[in-house]
Coordinates of C-alpha atoms in Angstrom, one line a residue:
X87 CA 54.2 13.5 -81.3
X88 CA 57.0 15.0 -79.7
X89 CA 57.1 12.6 -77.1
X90 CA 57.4 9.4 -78.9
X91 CA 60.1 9.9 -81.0
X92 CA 63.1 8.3 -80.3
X93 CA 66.9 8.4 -81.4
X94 CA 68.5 5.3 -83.0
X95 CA 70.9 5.2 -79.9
X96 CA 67.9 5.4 -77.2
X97 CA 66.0 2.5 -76.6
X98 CA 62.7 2.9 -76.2
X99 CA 61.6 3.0 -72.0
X100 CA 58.0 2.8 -71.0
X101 CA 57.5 4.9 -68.0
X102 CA 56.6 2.4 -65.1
X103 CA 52.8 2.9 -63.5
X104 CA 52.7 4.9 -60.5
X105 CA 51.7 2.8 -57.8
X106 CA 48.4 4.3 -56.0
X107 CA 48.7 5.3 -52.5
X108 CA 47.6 2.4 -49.8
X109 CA 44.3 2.7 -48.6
X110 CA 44.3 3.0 -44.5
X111 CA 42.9 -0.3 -43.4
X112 CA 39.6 0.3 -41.1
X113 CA 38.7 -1.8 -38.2
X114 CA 34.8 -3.0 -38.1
X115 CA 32.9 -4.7 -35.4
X116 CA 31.7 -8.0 -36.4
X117 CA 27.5 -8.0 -36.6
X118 CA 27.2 -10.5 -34.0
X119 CA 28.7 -7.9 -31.3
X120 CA 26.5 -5.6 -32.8
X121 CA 23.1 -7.7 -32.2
X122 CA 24.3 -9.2 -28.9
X123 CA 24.7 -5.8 -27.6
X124 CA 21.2 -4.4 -29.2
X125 CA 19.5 -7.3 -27.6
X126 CA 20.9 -6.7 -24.6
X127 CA 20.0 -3.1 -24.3
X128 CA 16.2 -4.4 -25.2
X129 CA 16.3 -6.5 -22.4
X130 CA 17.6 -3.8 -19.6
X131 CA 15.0 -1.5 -21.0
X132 CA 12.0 -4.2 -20.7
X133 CA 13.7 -5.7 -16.9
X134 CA 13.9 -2.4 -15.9
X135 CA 10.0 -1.3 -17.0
X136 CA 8.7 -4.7 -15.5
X137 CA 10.7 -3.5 -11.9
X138 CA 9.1 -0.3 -12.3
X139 CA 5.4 -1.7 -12.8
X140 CA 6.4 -4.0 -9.7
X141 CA 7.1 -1.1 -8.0
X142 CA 4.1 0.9 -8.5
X143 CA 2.0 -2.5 -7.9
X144 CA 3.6 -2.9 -4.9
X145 CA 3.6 0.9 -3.5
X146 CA -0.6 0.6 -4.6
X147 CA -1.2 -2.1 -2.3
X148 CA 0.9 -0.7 0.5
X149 CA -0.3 2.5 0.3
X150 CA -3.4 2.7 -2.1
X151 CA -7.1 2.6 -1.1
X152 CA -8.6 -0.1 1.5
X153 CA -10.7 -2.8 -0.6
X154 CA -14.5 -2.6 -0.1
X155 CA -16.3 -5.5 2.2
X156 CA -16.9 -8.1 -0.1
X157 CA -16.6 -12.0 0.2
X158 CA -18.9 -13.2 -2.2
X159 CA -17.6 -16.9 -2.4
X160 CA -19.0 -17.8 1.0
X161 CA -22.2 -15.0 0.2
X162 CA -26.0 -16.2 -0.6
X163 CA -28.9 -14.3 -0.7
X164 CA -31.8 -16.2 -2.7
X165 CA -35.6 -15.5 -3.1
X166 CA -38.4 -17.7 -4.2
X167 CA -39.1 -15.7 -6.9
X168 CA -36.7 -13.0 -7.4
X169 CA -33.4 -13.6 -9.2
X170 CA -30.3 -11.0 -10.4
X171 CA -31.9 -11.3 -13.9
X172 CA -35.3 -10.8 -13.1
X173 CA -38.5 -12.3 -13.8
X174 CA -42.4 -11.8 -15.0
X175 CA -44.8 -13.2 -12.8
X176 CA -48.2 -12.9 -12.6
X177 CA -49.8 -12.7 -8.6
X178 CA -53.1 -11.8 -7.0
X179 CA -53.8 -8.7 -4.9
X180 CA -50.8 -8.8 -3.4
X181 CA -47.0 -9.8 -4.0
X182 CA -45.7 -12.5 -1.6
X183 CA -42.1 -14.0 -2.1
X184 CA -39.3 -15.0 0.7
X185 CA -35.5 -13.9 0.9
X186 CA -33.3 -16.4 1.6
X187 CA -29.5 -16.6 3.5
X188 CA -29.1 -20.0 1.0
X189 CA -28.9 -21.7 -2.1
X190 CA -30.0 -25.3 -1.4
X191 CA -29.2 -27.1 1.7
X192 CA -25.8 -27.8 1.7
X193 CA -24.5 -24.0 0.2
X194 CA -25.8 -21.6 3.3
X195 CA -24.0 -18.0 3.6
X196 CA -20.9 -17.7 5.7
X197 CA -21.4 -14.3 5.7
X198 CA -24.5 -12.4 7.8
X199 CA -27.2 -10.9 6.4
X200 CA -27.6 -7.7 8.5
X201 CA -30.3 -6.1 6.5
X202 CA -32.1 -5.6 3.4
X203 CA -34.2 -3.1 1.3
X204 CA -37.1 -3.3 -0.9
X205 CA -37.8 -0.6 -3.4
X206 CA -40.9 -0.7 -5.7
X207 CA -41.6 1.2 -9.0
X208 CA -44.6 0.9 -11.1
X209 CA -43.9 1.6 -14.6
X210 CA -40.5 2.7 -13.7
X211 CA -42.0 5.6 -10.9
X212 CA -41.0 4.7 -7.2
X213 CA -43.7 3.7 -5.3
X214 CA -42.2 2.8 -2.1
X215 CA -43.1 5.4 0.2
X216 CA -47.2 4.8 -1.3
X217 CA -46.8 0.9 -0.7
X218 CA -47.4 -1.6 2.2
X219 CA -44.6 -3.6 2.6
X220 CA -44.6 -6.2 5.5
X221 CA -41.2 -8.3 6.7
X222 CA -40.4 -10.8 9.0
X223 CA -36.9 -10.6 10.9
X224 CA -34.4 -9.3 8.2
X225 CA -31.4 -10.4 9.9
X226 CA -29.9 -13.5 9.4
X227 CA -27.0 -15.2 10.9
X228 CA -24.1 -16.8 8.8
X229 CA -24.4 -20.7 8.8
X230 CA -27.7 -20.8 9.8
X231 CA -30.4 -21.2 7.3
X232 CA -32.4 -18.7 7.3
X233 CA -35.1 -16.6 5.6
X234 CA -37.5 -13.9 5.9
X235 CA -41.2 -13.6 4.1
X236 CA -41.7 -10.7 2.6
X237 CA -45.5 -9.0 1.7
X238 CA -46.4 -6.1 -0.8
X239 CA -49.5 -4.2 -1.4
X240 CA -49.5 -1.7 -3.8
X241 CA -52.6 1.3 -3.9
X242 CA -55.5 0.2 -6.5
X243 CA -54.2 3.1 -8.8
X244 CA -51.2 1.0 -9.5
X245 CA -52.9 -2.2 -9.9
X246 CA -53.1 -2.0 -14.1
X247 CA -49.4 -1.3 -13.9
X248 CA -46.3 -3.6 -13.8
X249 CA -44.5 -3.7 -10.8
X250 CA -41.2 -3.9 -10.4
X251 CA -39.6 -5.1 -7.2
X252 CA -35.9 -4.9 -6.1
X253 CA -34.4 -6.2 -3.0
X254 CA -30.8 -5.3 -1.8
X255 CA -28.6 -6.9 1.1
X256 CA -26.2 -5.5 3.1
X257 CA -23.3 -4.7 4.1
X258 CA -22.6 -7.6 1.3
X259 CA -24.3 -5.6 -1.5
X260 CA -26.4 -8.1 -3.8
X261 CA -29.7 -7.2 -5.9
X262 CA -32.3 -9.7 -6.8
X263 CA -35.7 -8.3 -8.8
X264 CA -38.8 -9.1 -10.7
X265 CA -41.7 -7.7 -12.4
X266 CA -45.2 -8.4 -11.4
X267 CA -48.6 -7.7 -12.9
X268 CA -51.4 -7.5 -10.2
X269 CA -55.1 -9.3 -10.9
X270 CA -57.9 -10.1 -8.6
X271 CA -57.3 -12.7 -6.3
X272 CA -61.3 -13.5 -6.5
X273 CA -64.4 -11.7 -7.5
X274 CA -67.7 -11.5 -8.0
X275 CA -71.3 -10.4 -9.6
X276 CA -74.9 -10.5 -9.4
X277 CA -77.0 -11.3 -12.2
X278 CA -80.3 -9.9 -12.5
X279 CA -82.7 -8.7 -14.3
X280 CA -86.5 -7.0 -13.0
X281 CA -89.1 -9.4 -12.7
X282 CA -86.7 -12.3 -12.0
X283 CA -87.9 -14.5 -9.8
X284 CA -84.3 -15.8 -9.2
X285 CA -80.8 -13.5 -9.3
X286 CA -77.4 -15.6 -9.9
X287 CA -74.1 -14.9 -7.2
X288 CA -71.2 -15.8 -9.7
X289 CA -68.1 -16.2 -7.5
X290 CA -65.1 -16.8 -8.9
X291 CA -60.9 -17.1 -7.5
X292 CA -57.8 -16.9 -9.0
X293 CA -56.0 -18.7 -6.0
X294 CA -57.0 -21.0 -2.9
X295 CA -59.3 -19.1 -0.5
X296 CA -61.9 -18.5 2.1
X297 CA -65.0 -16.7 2.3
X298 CA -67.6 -16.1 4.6
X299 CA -70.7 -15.1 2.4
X300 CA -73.8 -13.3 4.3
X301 CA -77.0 -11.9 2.5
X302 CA -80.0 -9.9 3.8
X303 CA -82.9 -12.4 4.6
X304 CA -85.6 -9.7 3.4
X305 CA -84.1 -9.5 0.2
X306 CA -82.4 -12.7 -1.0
X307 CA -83.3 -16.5 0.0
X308 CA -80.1 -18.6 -1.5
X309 CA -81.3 -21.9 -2.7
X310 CA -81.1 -24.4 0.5
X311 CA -79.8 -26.9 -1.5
X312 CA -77.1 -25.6 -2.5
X313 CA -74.1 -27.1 -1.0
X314 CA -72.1 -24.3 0.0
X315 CA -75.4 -22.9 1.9
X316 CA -75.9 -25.8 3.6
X317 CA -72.8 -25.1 5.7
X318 CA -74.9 -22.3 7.5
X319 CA -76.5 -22.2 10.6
X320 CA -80.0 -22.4 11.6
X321 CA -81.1 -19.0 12.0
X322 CA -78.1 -17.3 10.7
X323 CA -77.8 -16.1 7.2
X324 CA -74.2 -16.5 6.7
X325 CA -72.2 -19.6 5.4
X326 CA -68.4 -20.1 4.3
X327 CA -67.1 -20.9 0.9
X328 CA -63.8 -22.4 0.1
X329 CA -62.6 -22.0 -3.2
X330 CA -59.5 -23.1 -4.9
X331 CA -58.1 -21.2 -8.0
X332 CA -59.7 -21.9 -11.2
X333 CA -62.5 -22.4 -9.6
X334 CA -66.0 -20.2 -10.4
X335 CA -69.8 -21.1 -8.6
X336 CA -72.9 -19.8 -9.2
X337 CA -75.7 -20.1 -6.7
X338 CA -79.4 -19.1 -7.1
X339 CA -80.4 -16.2 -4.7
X340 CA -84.5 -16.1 -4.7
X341 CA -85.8 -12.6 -4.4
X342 CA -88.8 -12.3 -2.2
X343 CA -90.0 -9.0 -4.6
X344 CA -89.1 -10.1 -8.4
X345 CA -89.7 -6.4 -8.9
X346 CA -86.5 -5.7 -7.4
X347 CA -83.5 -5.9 -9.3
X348 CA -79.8 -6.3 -7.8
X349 CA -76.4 -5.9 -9.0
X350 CA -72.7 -5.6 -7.5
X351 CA -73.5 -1.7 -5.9
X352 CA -76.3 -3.4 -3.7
X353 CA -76.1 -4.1 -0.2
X354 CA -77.6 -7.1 -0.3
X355 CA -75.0 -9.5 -0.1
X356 CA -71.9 -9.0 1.8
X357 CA -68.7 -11.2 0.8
X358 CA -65.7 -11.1 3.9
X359 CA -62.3 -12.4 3.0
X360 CA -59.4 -14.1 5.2
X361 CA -56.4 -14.1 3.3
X362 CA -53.6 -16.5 4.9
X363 CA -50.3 -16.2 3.9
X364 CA -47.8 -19.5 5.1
X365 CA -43.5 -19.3 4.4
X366 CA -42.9 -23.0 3.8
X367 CA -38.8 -22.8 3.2
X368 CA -37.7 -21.5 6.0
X369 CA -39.7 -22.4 9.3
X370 CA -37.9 -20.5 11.6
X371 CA -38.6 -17.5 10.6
X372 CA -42.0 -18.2 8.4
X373 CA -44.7 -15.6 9.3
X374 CA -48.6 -16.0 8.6
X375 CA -50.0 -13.0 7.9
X376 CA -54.5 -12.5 8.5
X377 CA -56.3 -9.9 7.1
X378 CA -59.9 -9.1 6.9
X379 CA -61.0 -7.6 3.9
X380 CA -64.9 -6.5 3.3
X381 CA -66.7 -6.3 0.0
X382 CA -70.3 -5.0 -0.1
X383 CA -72.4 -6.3 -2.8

């Protein structure tokens, strides 16, 4: 109270405000400085990690590994029935396919075909060493078409099983494969029964083929009028069948004692096979392959 009382001489003074002190002013960079220089520090960072890849890239391929042999653009190697994806197929006694250096007739390998393997595996087990495998020439020249047959005979164990065959070139590495189950090319029986006057030969084939059929005269008389037994010789007691697959004949063997009774496990007929075995792609090289196989009956 002491302070606002006043004299009636003293007018009455409000103190002035005290000014506050004057802030120091502060420079600031504008934002667009800011984010011209941020984005330029993003892009030295990302130049300088693409100069460093090129770098590496180009110290790799100076100084890095040789690259494998391997021109597969001008590269064929085809088969008749194998493929890279593999197949099922179905063949008789033995498995029979070409290898080729082509696709058709205008795309033929640039490359040579130096050599080839063939592995086989029955129900996954390699087989190889246990199978007969027969080539033609395996080398083939670039720009040439060319091809090579190729045969496979497994033993009878393996006949029930799948077969799988893979074949390999080289020094340009490409596999082709397939599967294969193995039936009969042809067969036979004898049907008989004692005191039949007459015993039936069934013959039957699975594929185009030629036999030579022979019988023991003091057994077996075949019917004469049959007309595959007309085909034989005076005097002889052998004739030749050709048979085409699908096919199946019977013909009437007359016993000269109906007492007798005959089956497959006799020796009184005798069936000879000659297998022939033709490449028809490639002529140059095509191989025809004979056997002679002997079946007692």
């Amino acid at each position: 109270m002491k302070d606002n009382m006043i004299k009636d001489n003293e007018l009455l003074v409000e103190e002035a405000p005290v000014a506050p002190e004057k802030e120091e002013l502060v420079f600031r960079t504008p934002k667009k400085i800011v984010k011209k220089k941020r984005l330029l520090t993003v892009l030295f960072i990302i130049l300088g990690l693409i100069l460093a890849g090129a770098l590496c890239f180009g110290a790799y391929m100076l100084f890095g590994p040789e690259k494998g042999y391997d021109d597969s653009a001008a590269f064929y190697f085809s088969s008749d029935l194998l493929n890279e994806e593999g197949g099922e197929y179905v063949v008789y006694d033995t498995i029979d396919f070409n290898v080729y250096n082509y696709a058709d007739s205008l795309r033929v390998s640039k490359e040579p075909v130096e050599d080839f393997s063939v592995t086989v595996k029955a129900d996954g087990k390699d087989i190889t060493a246990r199978s007969e495998i027969s080539m033609g020439e395996r080398a083939m020249a670039p720009d040439v078409r060319s091809g090579c047959a190729v045969s496979v005979s497994v033993p009878e164990k393996y006949r029930d099983k799948v077969i799988d065959v893979t074949v390999k070139s080289f020094p340009v590495e490409k596999e082709l494969k397939g599967s294969f189950k193995l039936e009969p090319a042809w067969g036979y029986s004898v049907n008989d029964e004692k005191g039949n006057v007459c015993a039936e030969l069934v013959i039957f084939a699975n594929k185009d083929i030629s036999l030579e059929l022979s019988w023991d005269g003091e057994k077996l008389i075949p019917d004469s009028t049959d007309s595959y037994i007309r085909t034989a010789e005076d005097g002889e007691n052998k004739c030749n069948i050709q048979l085409s697959g699908g096919m199946s004949i019977t013909i009437p063997m007359f016993k000269t004692d109906p007492s007798k009774t005959y089956d497959s496990d006799s020796k009184a007929v005798v069936l000879d096979t000659v297998k022939h075995s033709v490449t028809e792609e490639a002529p140059e090289t095509a191989e025809v392959s004979e056997e002679t196989e002997e079946v007692s009956a």
